[in-house]
Amino acid sequence: MDNFFPSPTSEDNLDYTPIIGDVIPMVLEDIEMVINSLEGGKAPGLEQIDFWMWRAVFTHDKEFILDLINICFKFNYFPEHLKNARVFFLLKDGKDPGIPPLHIVAKDEFIKFRIWVKRSNEYNTIVDINLLDKHMPFTNIPSRQRLINLDSNIPNSDYDIYTDGSRIENETGFAPCILKDETNIQNHLFKLNTFNSVFQAELAAIEFAVNWDVKEKVKVNIHTDSLSSRSVINSANTRSEFVNKVKSNIFKAKNMVGLSCVEAHVGVSGNELADQQDKLAITSGDKLFIPVPYSHLKCLLKIT
């Protein structure tokens, strides 16, 4: 701990006038979220305290860590060893080589928690929480809808629906294409907002296909090239209200739909059709509102 709380030397300037700011104190939930998100396999900072030590100290005395961090925020002071790092640049295409100091990471996590979980209005200059997707507590998700296993193909289906979503130059859209006996009979094009992600578009396309199936009271096989959509449907980890709403609708049609993943751009005619149509949707689709995703909030915090 000498690296973290070093003994004073003759060269140390122990005079410090705190700049006390108007800061909302963190609560144990905030700290628990950050501690639980720490990953192993990361090199410690100059203070040589790795994440196992932080986790062990927090487990031993949560109030101590909470008080320590709140005092740091209150007096606008963080130990120098937490703000410095020895950086080795390993440049990769599309990757930011910078390593943010711990106090910046902690501040970002605190703001994300206040916005995403607590729905605080104090950061409306970053994002309008009325447009933001909502965090859904695990206990509010019906147990039978947490994991949904769909057959990839149901026999004697009445229709096949190919779905796809795209994002081109900050514009997002999706298109479900309905086929009857391999003949294209309907295409539905939707244009989303600039803040929506491809993942949301892909999932919304599947939701449209499911809702169409329920409305028409038919059997449908849905085909998508989005592995992430298929994975999240069969995962209990998501807390997004939008995603869980989609899963709720899928659950209602569980015995009426099949969901398969097809490989993109390999000549599957239905998938190629959906790929063409979703690009048209970006410019000429019907406008549809889907909440701002959590991923967009994280991007906004990186540039503020």
PDB file of N, CA and C in Angstrom, residues 54-153:
ATOM      1  N   TRP A  54      -9.144  -4.676  -5.397  1.00  0.00           N
ATOM      2  CA  TRP A  54     -10.276  -3.758  -5.255  1.00  0.00           C
ATOM      3  C   TRP A  54     -11.536  -4.515  -4.848  1.00  0.00           C
ATOM      4  N   ARG A  55     -11.755  -5.635  -5.496  1.00  0.00           N
ATOM      5  CA  ARG A  55     -12.953  -6.420  -5.205  1.00  0.00           C
ATOM      6  C   ARG A  55     -12.915  -6.983  -3.785  1.00  0.00           C
ATOM      7  N   ALA A  56     -11.728  -7.428  -3.360  1.00  0.00           N
ATOM      8  CA  ALA A  56     -11.599  -8.001  -2.014  1.00  0.00           C
ATOM      9  C   ALA A  56     -11.831  -6.940  -0.942  1.00  0.00           C
ATOM     10  N   VAL A  57     -11.245  -5.753  -1.148  1.00  0.00           N
ATOM     11  CA  VAL A  57     -11.434  -4.674  -0.172  1.00  0.00           C
ATOM     12  C   VAL A  57     -12.901  -4.255  -0.129  1.00  0.00           C
ATOM     13  N   PHE A  58     -13.515  -4.163  -1.294  1.00  0.00           N
ATOM     14  CA  PHE A  58     -14.925  -3.766  -1.344  1.00  0.00           C
ATOM     15  C   PHE A  58     -15.806  -4.802  -0.645  1.00  0.00           C
ATOM     16  N   THR A  59     -15.517  -6.075  -0.867  1.00  0.00           N
ATOM     17  CA  THR A  59     -16.290  -7.135  -0.219  1.00  0.00           C
ATOM     18  C   THR A  59     -16.126  -7.080   1.297  1.00  0.00           C
ATOM     19  N   HIS A  60     -14.897  -6.750   1.740  1.00  0.00           N
ATOM     20  CA  HIS A  60     -14.610  -6.701   3.175  1.00  0.00           C
ATOM     21  C   HIS A  60     -15.262  -5.496   3.848  1.00  0.00           C
ATOM     22  N   ASP A  61     -15.218  -4.345   3.172  1.00  0.00           N
ATOM     23  CA  ASP A  61     -15.749  -3.120   3.799  1.00  0.00           C
ATOM     24  C   ASP A  61     -16.306  -2.201   2.710  1.00  0.00           C
ATOM     25  N   LYS A  62     -17.552  -2.420   2.359  1.00  0.00           N
ATOM     26  CA  LYS A  62     -18.175  -1.651   1.282  1.00  0.00           C
ATOM     27  C   LYS A  62     -18.301  -0.173   1.636  1.00  0.00           C
ATOM     28  N   GLU A  63     -18.612   0.107   2.893  1.00  0.00           N
ATOM     29  CA  GLU A  63     -18.793   1.500   3.303  1.00  0.00           C
ATOM     30  C   GLU A  63     -17.493   2.288   3.190  1.00  0.00           C
ATOM     31  N   PHE A  64     -16.362   1.617   3.449  1.00  0.00           N
ATOM     32  CA  PHE A  64     -15.064   2.288   3.343  1.00  0.00           C
ATOM     33  C   PHE A  64     -14.810   2.749   1.909  1.00  0.00           C
ATOM     34  N   ILE A  65     -15.017   1.847   0.951  1.00  0.00           N
ATOM     35  CA  ILE A  65     -14.799   2.200  -0.453  1.00  0.00           C
ATOM     36  C   ILE A  65     -15.774   3.286  -0.887  1.00  0.00           C
ATOM     37  N   LEU A  66     -17.032   3.160  -0.459  1.00  0.00           N
ATOM     38  CA  LEU A  66     -18.034   4.168  -0.812  1.00  0.00           C
ATOM     39  C   LEU A  66     -17.631   5.540  -0.278  1.00  0.00           C
ATOM     40  N   ASP A  67     -17.224   5.596   0.996  1.00  0.00           N
ATOM     41  CA  ASP A  67     -16.817   6.870   1.594  1.00  0.00           C
ATOM     42  C   ASP A  67     -15.573   7.430   0.907  1.00  0.00           C
ATOM     43  N   LEU A  68     -14.615   6.546   0.601  1.00  0.00           N
ATOM     44  CA  LEU A  68     -13.377   6.986  -0.041  1.00  0.00           C
ATOM     45  C   LEU A  68     -13.655   7.649  -1.387  1.00  0.00           C
ATOM     46  N   ILE A  69     -14.475   7.012  -2.198  1.00  0.00           N
ATOM     47  CA  ILE A  69     -14.757   7.549  -3.533  1.00  0.00           C
ATOM     48  C   ILE A  69     -15.595   8.816  -3.447  1.00  0.00           C
ATOM     49  N   ASN A  70     -16.557   8.847  -2.541  1.00  0.00           N
ATOM     50  CA  ASN A  70     -17.372  10.059  -2.391  1.00  0.00           C
ATOM     51  C   ASN A  70     -16.541  11.242  -1.913  1.00  0.00           C
ATOM     52  N   ILE A  71     -15.571  10.974  -1.037  1.00  0.00           N
ATOM     53  CA  ILE A  71     -14.685  12.052  -0.571  1.00  0.00           C
ATOM     54  C   ILE A  71     -13.835  12.569  -1.729  1.00  0.00           C
ATOM     55  N   CYS A  72     -13.357  11.640  -2.567  1.00  0.00           N
ATOM     56  CA  CYS A  72     -12.563  12.052  -3.732  1.00  0.00           C
ATOM     57  C   CYS A  72     -13.377  12.963  -4.646  1.00  0.00           C
ATOM     58  N   PHE A  73     -14.630  12.584  -4.891  1.00  0.00           N
ATOM     59  CA  PHE A  73     -15.488  13.416  -5.736  1.00  0.00           C
ATOM     60  C   PHE A  73     -15.808  14.745  -5.055  1.00  0.00           C
ATOM     61  N   LYS A  74     -16.089  14.683  -3.766  1.00  0.00           N
ATOM     62  CA  LYS A  74     -16.490  15.891  -3.042  1.00  0.00           C
ATOM     63  C   LYS A  74     -15.392  16.944  -3.060  1.00  0.00           C
ATOM     64  N   PHE A  75     -14.142  16.507  -2.815  1.00  0.00           N
ATOM     65  CA  PHE A  75     -13.033  17.452  -2.746  1.00  0.00           C
ATOM     66  C   PHE A  75     -12.296  17.590  -4.080  1.00  0.00           C
ATOM     67  N   ASN A  76     -12.856  16.928  -5.108  1.00  0.00           N
ATOM     68  CA  ASN A  76     -12.268  17.034  -6.442  1.00  0.00           C
ATOM     69  C   ASN A  76     -10.789  16.658  -6.428  1.00  0.00           C
ATOM     70  N   TYR A  77     -10.484  15.582  -5.721  1.00  0.00           N
ATOM     71  CA  TYR A  77      -9.094  15.149  -5.597  1.00  0.00           C
ATOM     72  C   TYR A  77      -9.022  13.629  -5.669  1.00  0.00           C
ATOM     73  N   PHE A  78      -8.131  13.133  -6.518  1.00  0.00           N
ATOM     74  CA  PHE A  78      -7.880  11.702  -6.610  1.00  0.00           C
ATOM     75  C   PHE A  78      -6.384  11.456  -6.450  1.00  0.00           C
ATOM     76  N   PRO A  79      -6.000  10.390  -5.747  1.00  0.00           N
ATOM     77  CA  PRO A  79      -4.568  10.075  -5.611  1.00  0.00           C
ATOM     78  C   PRO A  79      -3.893  10.018  -6.980  1.00  0.00           C
ATOM     79  N   GLU A  80      -2.705  10.597  -7.046  1.00  0.00           N
ATOM     80  CA  GLU A  80      -2.007  10.682  -8.328  1.00  0.00           C
ATOM     81  C   GLU A  80      -1.819   9.320  -8.981  1.00  0.00           C
ATOM     82  N   HIS A  81      -1.612   8.290  -8.165  1.00  0.00           N
ATOM     83  CA  HIS A  81      -1.361   6.965  -8.728  1.00  0.00           C
ATOM     84  C   HIS A  81      -2.591   6.393  -9.432  1.00  0.00           C
ATOM     85  N   LEU A  82      -3.774   6.919  -9.111  1.00  0.00           N
ATOM     86  CA  LEU A  82      -4.976   6.460  -9.807  1.00  0.00           C
ATOM     87  C   LEU A  82      -5.182   7.206 -11.119  1.00  0.00           C
ATOM     88  N   LYS A  83      -4.478   8.316 -11.279  1.00  0.00           N
ATOM     89  CA  LYS A  83      -4.670   9.123 -12.482  1.00  0.00           C
ATOM     90  C   LYS A  83      -3.567   8.915 -13.509  1.00  0.00           C
ATOM     91  N   ASN A  84      -2.561   8.140 -13.156  1.00  0.00           N
ATOM     92  CA  ASN A  84      -1.440   7.936 -14.056  1.00  0.00           C
ATOM     93  C   ASN A  84      -1.331   6.475 -14.452  1.00  0.00           C
ATOM     94  N   ALA A  85      -0.767   6.254 -15.599  1.00  0.00           N
ATOM     95  CA  ALA A  85      -0.560   4.887 -16.075  1.00  0.00           C
ATOM     96  C   ALA A  85       0.671   4.867 -16.968  1.00  0.00           C
ATOM     97  N   ARG A  86       1.300   3.722 -17.027  1.00  0.00           N
ATOM     98  CA  ARG A  86       2.405   3.527 -17.966  1.00  0.00           C
ATOM     99  C   ARG A  86       1.803   2.923 -19.223  1.00  0.00           C
ATOM    100  N   VAL A  87       1.829   3.665 -20.310  1.00  0.00           N
ATOM    101  CA  VAL A  87       1.092   3.294 -21.508  1.00  0.00           C
ATOM    102  C   VAL A  87       2.028   2.747 -22.578  1.00  0.00           C
ATOM    103  N   PHE A  88       1.647   1.612 -23.146  1.00  0.00           N
ATOM    104  CA  PHE A  88       2.334   1.053 -24.303  1.00  0.00           C
ATOM    105  C   PHE A  88       1.325   1.023 -25.443  1.00  0.00           C
ATOM    106  N   PHE A  89       1.630   1.693 -26.527  1.00  0.00           N
ATOM    107  CA  PHE A  89       0.679   1.815 -27.622  1.00  0.00           C
ATOM    108  C   PHE A  89       0.767   0.611 -28.554  1.00  0.00           C
ATOM    109  N   LEU A  90      -0.326  -0.108 -28.648  1.00  0.00           N
ATOM    110  CA  LEU A  90      -0.459  -1.213 -29.589  1.00  0.00           C
ATOM    111  C   LEU A  90      -1.573  -0.819 -30.547  1.00  0.00           C
ATOM    112  N   LEU A  91      -1.206  -0.216 -31.646  1.00  0.00           N
ATOM    113  CA  LEU A  91      -2.189   0.363 -32.548  1.00  0.00           C
ATOM    114  C   LEU A  91      -2.906  -0.710 -33.353  1.00  0.00           C
ATOM    115  N   LYS A  92      -4.221  -0.608 -33.391  1.00  0.00           N
ATOM    116  CA  LYS A  92      -5.047  -1.501 -34.189  1.00  0.00           C
ATOM    117  C   LYS A  92      -6.038  -0.655 -34.973  1.00  0.00           C
ATOM    118  N   ASP A  93      -6.381  -1.119 -36.157  1.00  0.00           N
ATOM    119  CA  ASP A  93      -7.323  -0.386 -36.995  1.00  0.00           C
ATOM    120  C   ASP A  93      -8.653  -0.211 -36.280  1.00  0.00           C
ATOM    121  N   GLY A  94      -9.116   1.027 -36.230  1.00  0.00           N
ATOM    122  CA  GLY A  94     -10.422   1.302 -35.650  1.00  0.00           C
ATOM    123  C   GLY A  94     -10.463   1.300 -34.138  1.00  0.00           C
ATOM    124  N   LYS A  95      -9.302   1.157 -33.484  1.00  0.00           N
ATOM    125  CA  LYS A  95      -9.264   1.106 -32.025  1.00  0.00           C
ATOM    126  C   LYS A  95      -8.594   2.361 -31.474  1.00  0.00           C
ATOM    127  N   ASP A  96      -9.137   2.879 -30.393  1.00  0.00           N
ATOM    128  CA  ASP A  96      -8.556   4.032 -29.720  1.00  0.00           C
ATOM    129  C   ASP A  96      -7.440   3.549 -28.799  1.00  0.00           C
ATOM    130  N   PRO A  97      -6.183   3.985 -29.031  1.00  0.00           N
ATOM    131  CA  PRO A  97      -5.076   3.494 -28.218  1.00  0.00           C
ATOM    132  C   PRO A  97      -5.014   4.101 -26.824  1.00  0.00           C
ATOM    133  N   GLY A  98      -5.811   5.130 -26.563  1.00  0.00           N
ATOM    134  CA  GLY A  98      -5.739   5.796 -25.275  1.00  0.00           C
ATOM    135  C   GLY A  98      -6.291   4.951 -24.142  1.00  0.00           C
ATOM    136  N   ILE A  99      -5.707   5.080 -22.962  1.00  0.00           N
ATOM    137  CA  ILE A  99      -6.183   4.394 -21.765  1.00  0.00           C
ATOM    138  C   ILE A  99      -6.640   5.456 -20.782  1.00  0.00           C
ATOM    139  N   PRO A 100      -7.945   5.600 -20.562  1.00  0.00           N
ATOM    140  CA  PRO A 100      -8.421   6.680 -19.697  1.00  0.00           C
ATOM    141  C   PRO A 100      -8.053   6.436 -18.244  1.00  0.00           C
ATOM    142  N   PRO A 101      -7.743   7.492 -17.503  1.00  0.00           N
ATOM    143  CA  PRO A 101      -7.469   7.352 -16.070  1.00  0.00           C
ATOM    144  C   PRO A 101      -8.681   6.795 -15.334  1.00  0.00           C
ATOM    145  N   LEU A 102      -8.414   6.163 -14.195  1.00  0.00           N
ATOM    146  CA  LEU A 102      -9.469   5.485 -13.447  1.00  0.00           C
ATOM    147  C   LEU A 102     -10.568   6.446 -13.012  1.00  0.00           C
ATOM    148  N   HIS A 103     -10.197   7.680 -12.641  1.00  0.00           N
ATOM    149  CA  HIS A 103     -11.227   8.603 -12.160  1.00  0.00           C
ATOM    150  C   HIS A 103     -12.187   8.998 -13.283  1.00  0.00           C
ATOM    151  N   ILE A 104     -11.695   9.002 -14.536  1.00  0.00           N
ATOM    152  CA  ILE A 104     -12.578   9.304 -15.666  1.00  0.00           C
ATOM    153  C   ILE A 104     -13.505   8.123 -15.932  1.00  0.00           C
ATOM    154  N   VAL A 105     -12.951   6.912 -15.852  1.00  0.00           N
ATOM    155  CA  VAL A 105     -13.773   5.709 -16.031  1.00  0.00           C
ATOM    156  C   VAL A 105     -14.866   5.653 -14.970  1.00  0.00           C
ATOM    157  N   ALA A 106     -14.483   5.931 -13.716  1.00  0.00           N
ATOM    158  CA  ALA A 106     -15.458   5.894 -12.622  1.00  0.00           C
ATOM    159  C   ALA A 106     -16.552   6.937 -12.828  1.00  0.00           C
ATOM    160  N   LYS A 107     -16.160   8.118 -13.286  1.00  0.00           N
ATOM    161  CA  LYS A 107     -17.140   9.176 -13.519  1.00  0.00           C
ATOM    162  C   LYS A 107     -18.113   8.774 -14.626  1.00  0.00           C
ATOM    163  N   ASP A 108     -17.582   8.189 -15.714  1.00  0.00           N
ATOM    164  CA  ASP A 108     -18.445   7.747 -16.811  1.00  0.00           C
ATOM    165  C   ASP A 108     -19.425   6.671 -16.353  1.00  0.00           C
ATOM    166  N   GLU A 109     -18.925   5.725 -15.548  1.00  0.00           N
ATOM    167  CA  GLU A 109     -19.798   4.662 -15.050  1.00  0.00           C
ATOM    168  C   GLU A 109     -20.892   5.241 -14.151  1.00  0.00           C
ATOM    169  N   PHE A 110     -20.514   6.228 -13.359  1.00  0.00           N
ATOM    170  CA  PHE A 110     -21.480   6.874 -12.468  1.00  0.00           C
ATOM    171  C   PHE A 110     -22.575   7.570 -13.279  1.00  0.00           C
ATOM    172  N   ILE A 111     -22.164   8.295 -14.326  1.00  0.00           N
ATOM    173  CA  ILE A 111     -23.137   9.014 -15.156  1.00  0.00           C
ATOM    174  C   ILE A 111     -24.039   8.027 -15.892  1.00  0.00           C
ATOM    175  N   LYS A 112     -23.444   6.954 -16.431  1.00  0.00           N
ATOM    176  CA  LYS A 112     -24.252   5.945 -17.127  1.00  0.00           C
ATOM    177  C   LYS A 112     -25.291   5.337 -16.189  1.00  0.00           C
ATOM    178  N   PHE A 113     -24.871   5.060 -14.969  1.00  0.00           N
ATOM    179  CA  PHE A 113     -25.799   4.478 -13.992  1.00  0.00           C
ATOM    180  C   PHE A 113     -26.925   5.456 -13.668  1.00  0.00           C
ATOM    181  N   ARG A 114     -26.573   6.725 -13.474  1.00  0.00           N
ATOM    182  CA  ARG A 114     -27.590   7.725 -13.138  1.00  0.00           C
ATOM    183  C   ARG A 114     -28.602   7.892 -14.277  1.00  0.00           C
ATOM    184  N   ILE A 115     -28.113   7.822 -15.514  1.00  0.00           N
ATOM    185  CA  ILE A 115     -29.011   8.004 -16.659  1.00  0.00           C
ATOM    186  C   ILE A 115     -29.781   6.722 -16.958  1.00  0.00           C
ATOM    187  N   TRP A 116     -29.057   5.612 -17.103  1.00  0.00           N
ATOM    188  CA  TRP A 116     -29.643   4.361 -17.591  1.00  0.00           C
ATOM    189  C   TRP A 116     -30.531   3.691 -16.551  1.00  0.00           C
ATOM    190  N   VAL A 117     -30.069   3.626 -15.313  1.00  0.00           N
ATOM    191  CA  VAL A 117     -30.811   2.914 -14.271  1.00  0.00           C
ATOM    192  C   VAL A 117     -31.724   3.852 -13.487  1.00  0.00           C
ATOM    193  N   LYS A 118     -31.185   5.002 -13.081  1.00  0.00           N
ATOM    194  CA  LYS A 118     -31.945   5.914 -12.224  1.00  0.00           C
ATOM    195  C   LYS A 118     -32.804   6.911 -12.999  1.00  0.00           C
ATOM    196  N   ARG A 119     -32.613   6.991 -14.327  1.00  0.00           N
ATOM    197  CA  ARG A 119     -33.404   7.897 -15.176  1.00  0.00           C
ATOM    198  C   ARG A 119     -33.319   9.344 -14.686  1.00  0.00           C
ATOM    199  N   SER A 120     -32.106   9.770 -14.354  1.00  0.00           N
ATOM    200  CA  SER A 120     -31.902  11.111 -13.819  1.00  0.00           C
ATOM    201  C   SER A 120     -31.999  12.160 -14.925  1.00  0.00           C
ATOM    202  N   ASN A 121     -32.664  13.278 -14.618  1.00  0.00           N
ATOM    203  CA  ASN A 121     -32.803  14.382 -15.572  1.00  0.00           C
ATOM    204  C   ASN A 121     -31.595  15.312 -15.582  1.00  0.00           C
ATOM    205  N   GLU A 122     -30.653  15.101 -14.673  1.00  0.00           N
ATOM    206  CA  GLU A 122     -29.558  16.059 -14.530  1.00  0.00           C
ATOM    207  C   GLU A 122     -28.587  16.029 -15.706  1.00  0.00           C
ATOM    208  N   TYR A 123     -28.688  15.002 -16.563  1.00  0.00           N
ATOM    209  CA  TYR A 123     -27.767  14.895 -17.698  1.00  0.00           C
ATOM    210  C   TYR A 123     -28.511  15.006 -19.033  1.00  0.00           C
ATOM    211  N   ASN A 124     -29.587  15.771 -19.047  1.00  0.00           N
ATOM    212  CA  ASN A 124     -30.370  15.916 -20.276  1.00  0.00           C
ATOM    213  C   ASN A 124     -29.599  16.610 -21.392  1.00  0.00           C
ATOM    214  N   THR A 125     -28.506  17.275 -21.037  1.00  0.00           N
ATOM    215  CA  THR A 125     -27.675  17.877 -22.084  1.00  0.00           C
ATOM    216  C   THR A 125     -26.920  16.804 -22.863  1.00  0.00           C
ATOM    217  N   ILE A 126     -26.797  15.618 -22.283  1.00  0.00           N
ATOM    218  CA  ILE A 126     -26.137  14.501 -22.965  1.00  0.00           C
ATOM    219  C   ILE A 126     -27.145  13.723 -23.793  1.00  0.00           C
ATOM    220  N   VAL A 127     -28.266  13.363 -23.181  1.00  0.00           N
ATOM    221  CA  VAL A 127     -29.297  12.604 -23.886  1.00  0.00           C
ATOM    222  C   VAL A 127     -30.644  12.874 -23.224  1.00  0.00           C
ATOM    223  N   ASP A 128     -31.676  12.935 -24.026  1.00  0.00           N
ATOM    224  CA  ASP A 128     -33.037  13.115 -23.518  1.00  0.00           C
ATOM    225  C   ASP A 128     -33.535  11.759 -23.023  1.00  0.00           C
ATOM    226  N   ILE A 129     -33.715  11.626 -21.716  1.00  0.00           N
ATOM    227  CA  ILE A 129     -34.099  10.322 -21.170  1.00  0.00           C
ATOM    228  C   ILE A 129     -35.490   9.895 -21.628  1.00  0.00           C
ATOM    229  N   ASN A 130     -36.289  10.852 -22.113  1.00  0.00           N
ATOM    230  CA  ASN A 130     -37.611  10.487 -22.622  1.00  0.00           C
ATOM    231  C   ASN A 130     -37.516   9.704 -23.932  1.00  0.00           C
ATOM    232  N   LEU A 131     -36.372   9.822 -24.613  1.00  0.00           N
ATOM    233  CA  LEU A 131     -36.157   9.094 -25.862  1.00  0.00           C
ATOM    234  C   LEU A 131     -35.332   7.830 -25.647  1.00  0.00           C
ATOM    235  N   LEU A 132     -34.757   7.695 -24.452  1.00  0.00           N
ATOM    236  CA  LEU A 132     -33.818   6.608 -24.175  1.00  0.00           C
ATOM    237  C   LEU A 132     -34.539   5.312 -23.821  1.00  0.00           C
ATOM    238  N   ASP A 133     -34.001   4.216 -24.335  1.00  0.00           N
ATOM    239  CA  ASP A 133     -34.468   2.894 -23.923  1.00  0.00           C
ATOM    240  C   ASP A 133     -34.362   2.783 -22.405  1.00  0.00           C
ATOM    241  N   LYS A 134     -35.130   1.902 -21.804  1.00  0.00           N
ATOM    242  CA  LYS A 134     -35.167   1.807 -20.345  1.00  0.00           C
ATOM    243  C   LYS A 134     -34.476   0.543 -19.843  1.00  0.00           C
ATOM    244  N   HIS A 135     -33.834   0.699 -18.692  1.00  0.00           N
ATOM    245  CA  HIS A 135     -33.246  -0.444 -17.992  1.00  0.00           C
ATOM    246  C   HIS A 135     -34.366  -1.220 -17.311  1.00  0.00           C
ATOM    247  N   MET A 136     -34.397  -2.512 -17.536  1.00  0.00           N
ATOM    248  CA  MET A 136     -35.459  -3.352 -16.990  1.00  0.00           C
ATOM    249  C   MET A 136     -34.866  -4.268 -15.923  1.00  0.00           C
ATOM    250  N   PRO A 137     -35.243  -4.099 -14.659  1.00  0.00           N
ATOM    251  CA  PRO A 137     -34.715  -4.980 -13.610  1.00  0.00           C
ATOM    252  C   PRO A 137     -35.010  -6.448 -13.914  1.00  0.00           C
ATOM    253  N   PHE A 138     -34.074  -7.294 -13.549  1.00  0.00           N
ATOM    254  CA  PHE A 138     -34.206  -8.721 -13.840  1.00  0.00           C
ATOM    255  C   PHE A 138     -35.488  -9.301 -13.254  1.00  0.00           C
ATOM    256  N   THR A 139     -35.866  -8.816 -12.071  1.00  0.00           N
ATOM    257  CA  THR A 139     -37.059  -9.357 -11.406  1.00  0.00           C
ATOM    258  C   THR A 139     -38.346  -8.989 -12.132  1.00  0.00           C
ATOM    259  N   ASN A 140     -38.285  -7.981 -13.009  1.00  0.00           N
ATOM    260  CA  ASN A 140     -39.479  -7.568 -13.753  1.00  0.00           C
ATOM    261  C   ASN A 140     -39.671  -8.349 -15.047  1.00  0.00           C
ATOM    262  N   ILE A 141     -38.706  -9.196 -15.369  1.00  0.00           N
ATOM    263  CA  ILE A 141     -38.791  -9.982 -16.598  1.00  0.00           C
ATOM    264  C   ILE A 141     -39.402 -11.339 -16.265  1.00  0.00           C
ATOM    265  N   PRO A 142     -40.554 -11.677 -16.827  1.00  0.00           N
ATOM    266  CA  PRO A 142     -41.163 -12.986 -16.544  1.00  0.00           C
ATOM    267  C   PRO A 142     -40.182 -14.116 -16.834  1.00  0.00           C
ATOM    268  N   SER A 143     -40.080 -15.053 -15.931  1.00  0.00           N
ATOM    269  CA  SER A 143     -39.080 -16.116 -16.047  1.00  0.00           C
ATOM    270  C   SER A 143     -39.220 -16.913 -17.339  1.00  0.00           C
ATOM    271  N   ARG A 144     -40.438 -17.110 -17.797  1.00  0.00           N
ATOM    272  CA  ARG A 144     -40.641 -17.917 -19.004  1.00  0.00           C
ATOM    273  C   ARG A 144     -40.220 -17.183 -20.272  1.00  0.00           C
ATOM    274  N   GLN A 145     -39.997 -15.862 -20.175  1.00  0.00           N
ATOM    275  CA  GLN A 145     -39.595 -15.086 -21.344  1.00  0.00           C
ATOM    276  C   GLN A 145     -38.104 -14.759 -21.348  1.00  0.00           C
ATOM    277  N   ARG A 146     -37.377 -15.215 -20.334  1.00  0.00           N
ATOM    278  CA  ARG A 146     -35.955 -14.878 -20.272  1.00  0.00           C
ATOM    279  C   ARG A 146     -35.151 -15.664 -21.298  1.00  0.00           C
ATOM    280  N   LEU A 147     -35.468 -16.917 -21.449  1.00  0.00           N
ATOM    281  CA  LEU A 147     -34.799 -17.775 -22.431  1.00  0.00           C
ATOM    282  C   LEU A 147     -35.859 -18.321 -23.379  1.00  0.00           C
ATOM    283  N   ILE A 148     -35.755 -17.979 -24.649  1.00  0.00           N
ATOM    284  CA  ILE A 148     -36.734 -18.436 -25.633  1.00  0.00           C
ATOM    285  C   ILE A 148     -36.014 -19.275 -26.681  1.00  0.00           C
ATOM    286  N   ASN A 149     -36.323 -20.539 -26.711  1.00  0.00           N
ATOM    287  CA  ASN A 149     -35.731 -21.441 -27.698  1.00  0.00           C
ATOM    288  C   ASN A 149     -36.729 -21.669 -28.827  1.00  0.00           C
ATOM    289  N   LEU A 150     -36.388 -21.180 -29.993  1.00  0.00           N
ATOM    290  CA  LEU A 150     -37.241 -21.362 -31.162  1.00  0.00           C
ATOM    291  C   LEU A 150     -36.621 -22.402 -32.091  1.00  0.00           C
ATOM    292  N   ASP A 151     -37.461 -23.250 -32.652  1.00  0.00           N
ATOM    293  CA  ASP A 151     -36.974 -24.165 -33.680  1.00  0.00           C
ATOM    294  C   ASP A 151     -36.536 -23.345 -34.891  1.00  0.00           C
ATOM    295  N   SER A 152     -35.500 -23.805 -35.547  1.00  0.00           N
ATOM    296  CA  SER A 152     -35.026 -23.072 -36.724  1.00  0.00           C
ATOM    297  C   SER A 152     -35.985 -23.200 -37.900  1.00  0.00           C
ATOM    298  N   ASN A 153     -36.798 -24.241 -37.870  1.00  0.00           N
ATOM    299  CA  ASN A 153     -37.727 -24.447 -38.980  1.00  0.00           C
ATOM    300  C   ASN A 153     -38.935 -25.222 -38.473  1.00  0.00           C
TER     301      ASN A 153
END
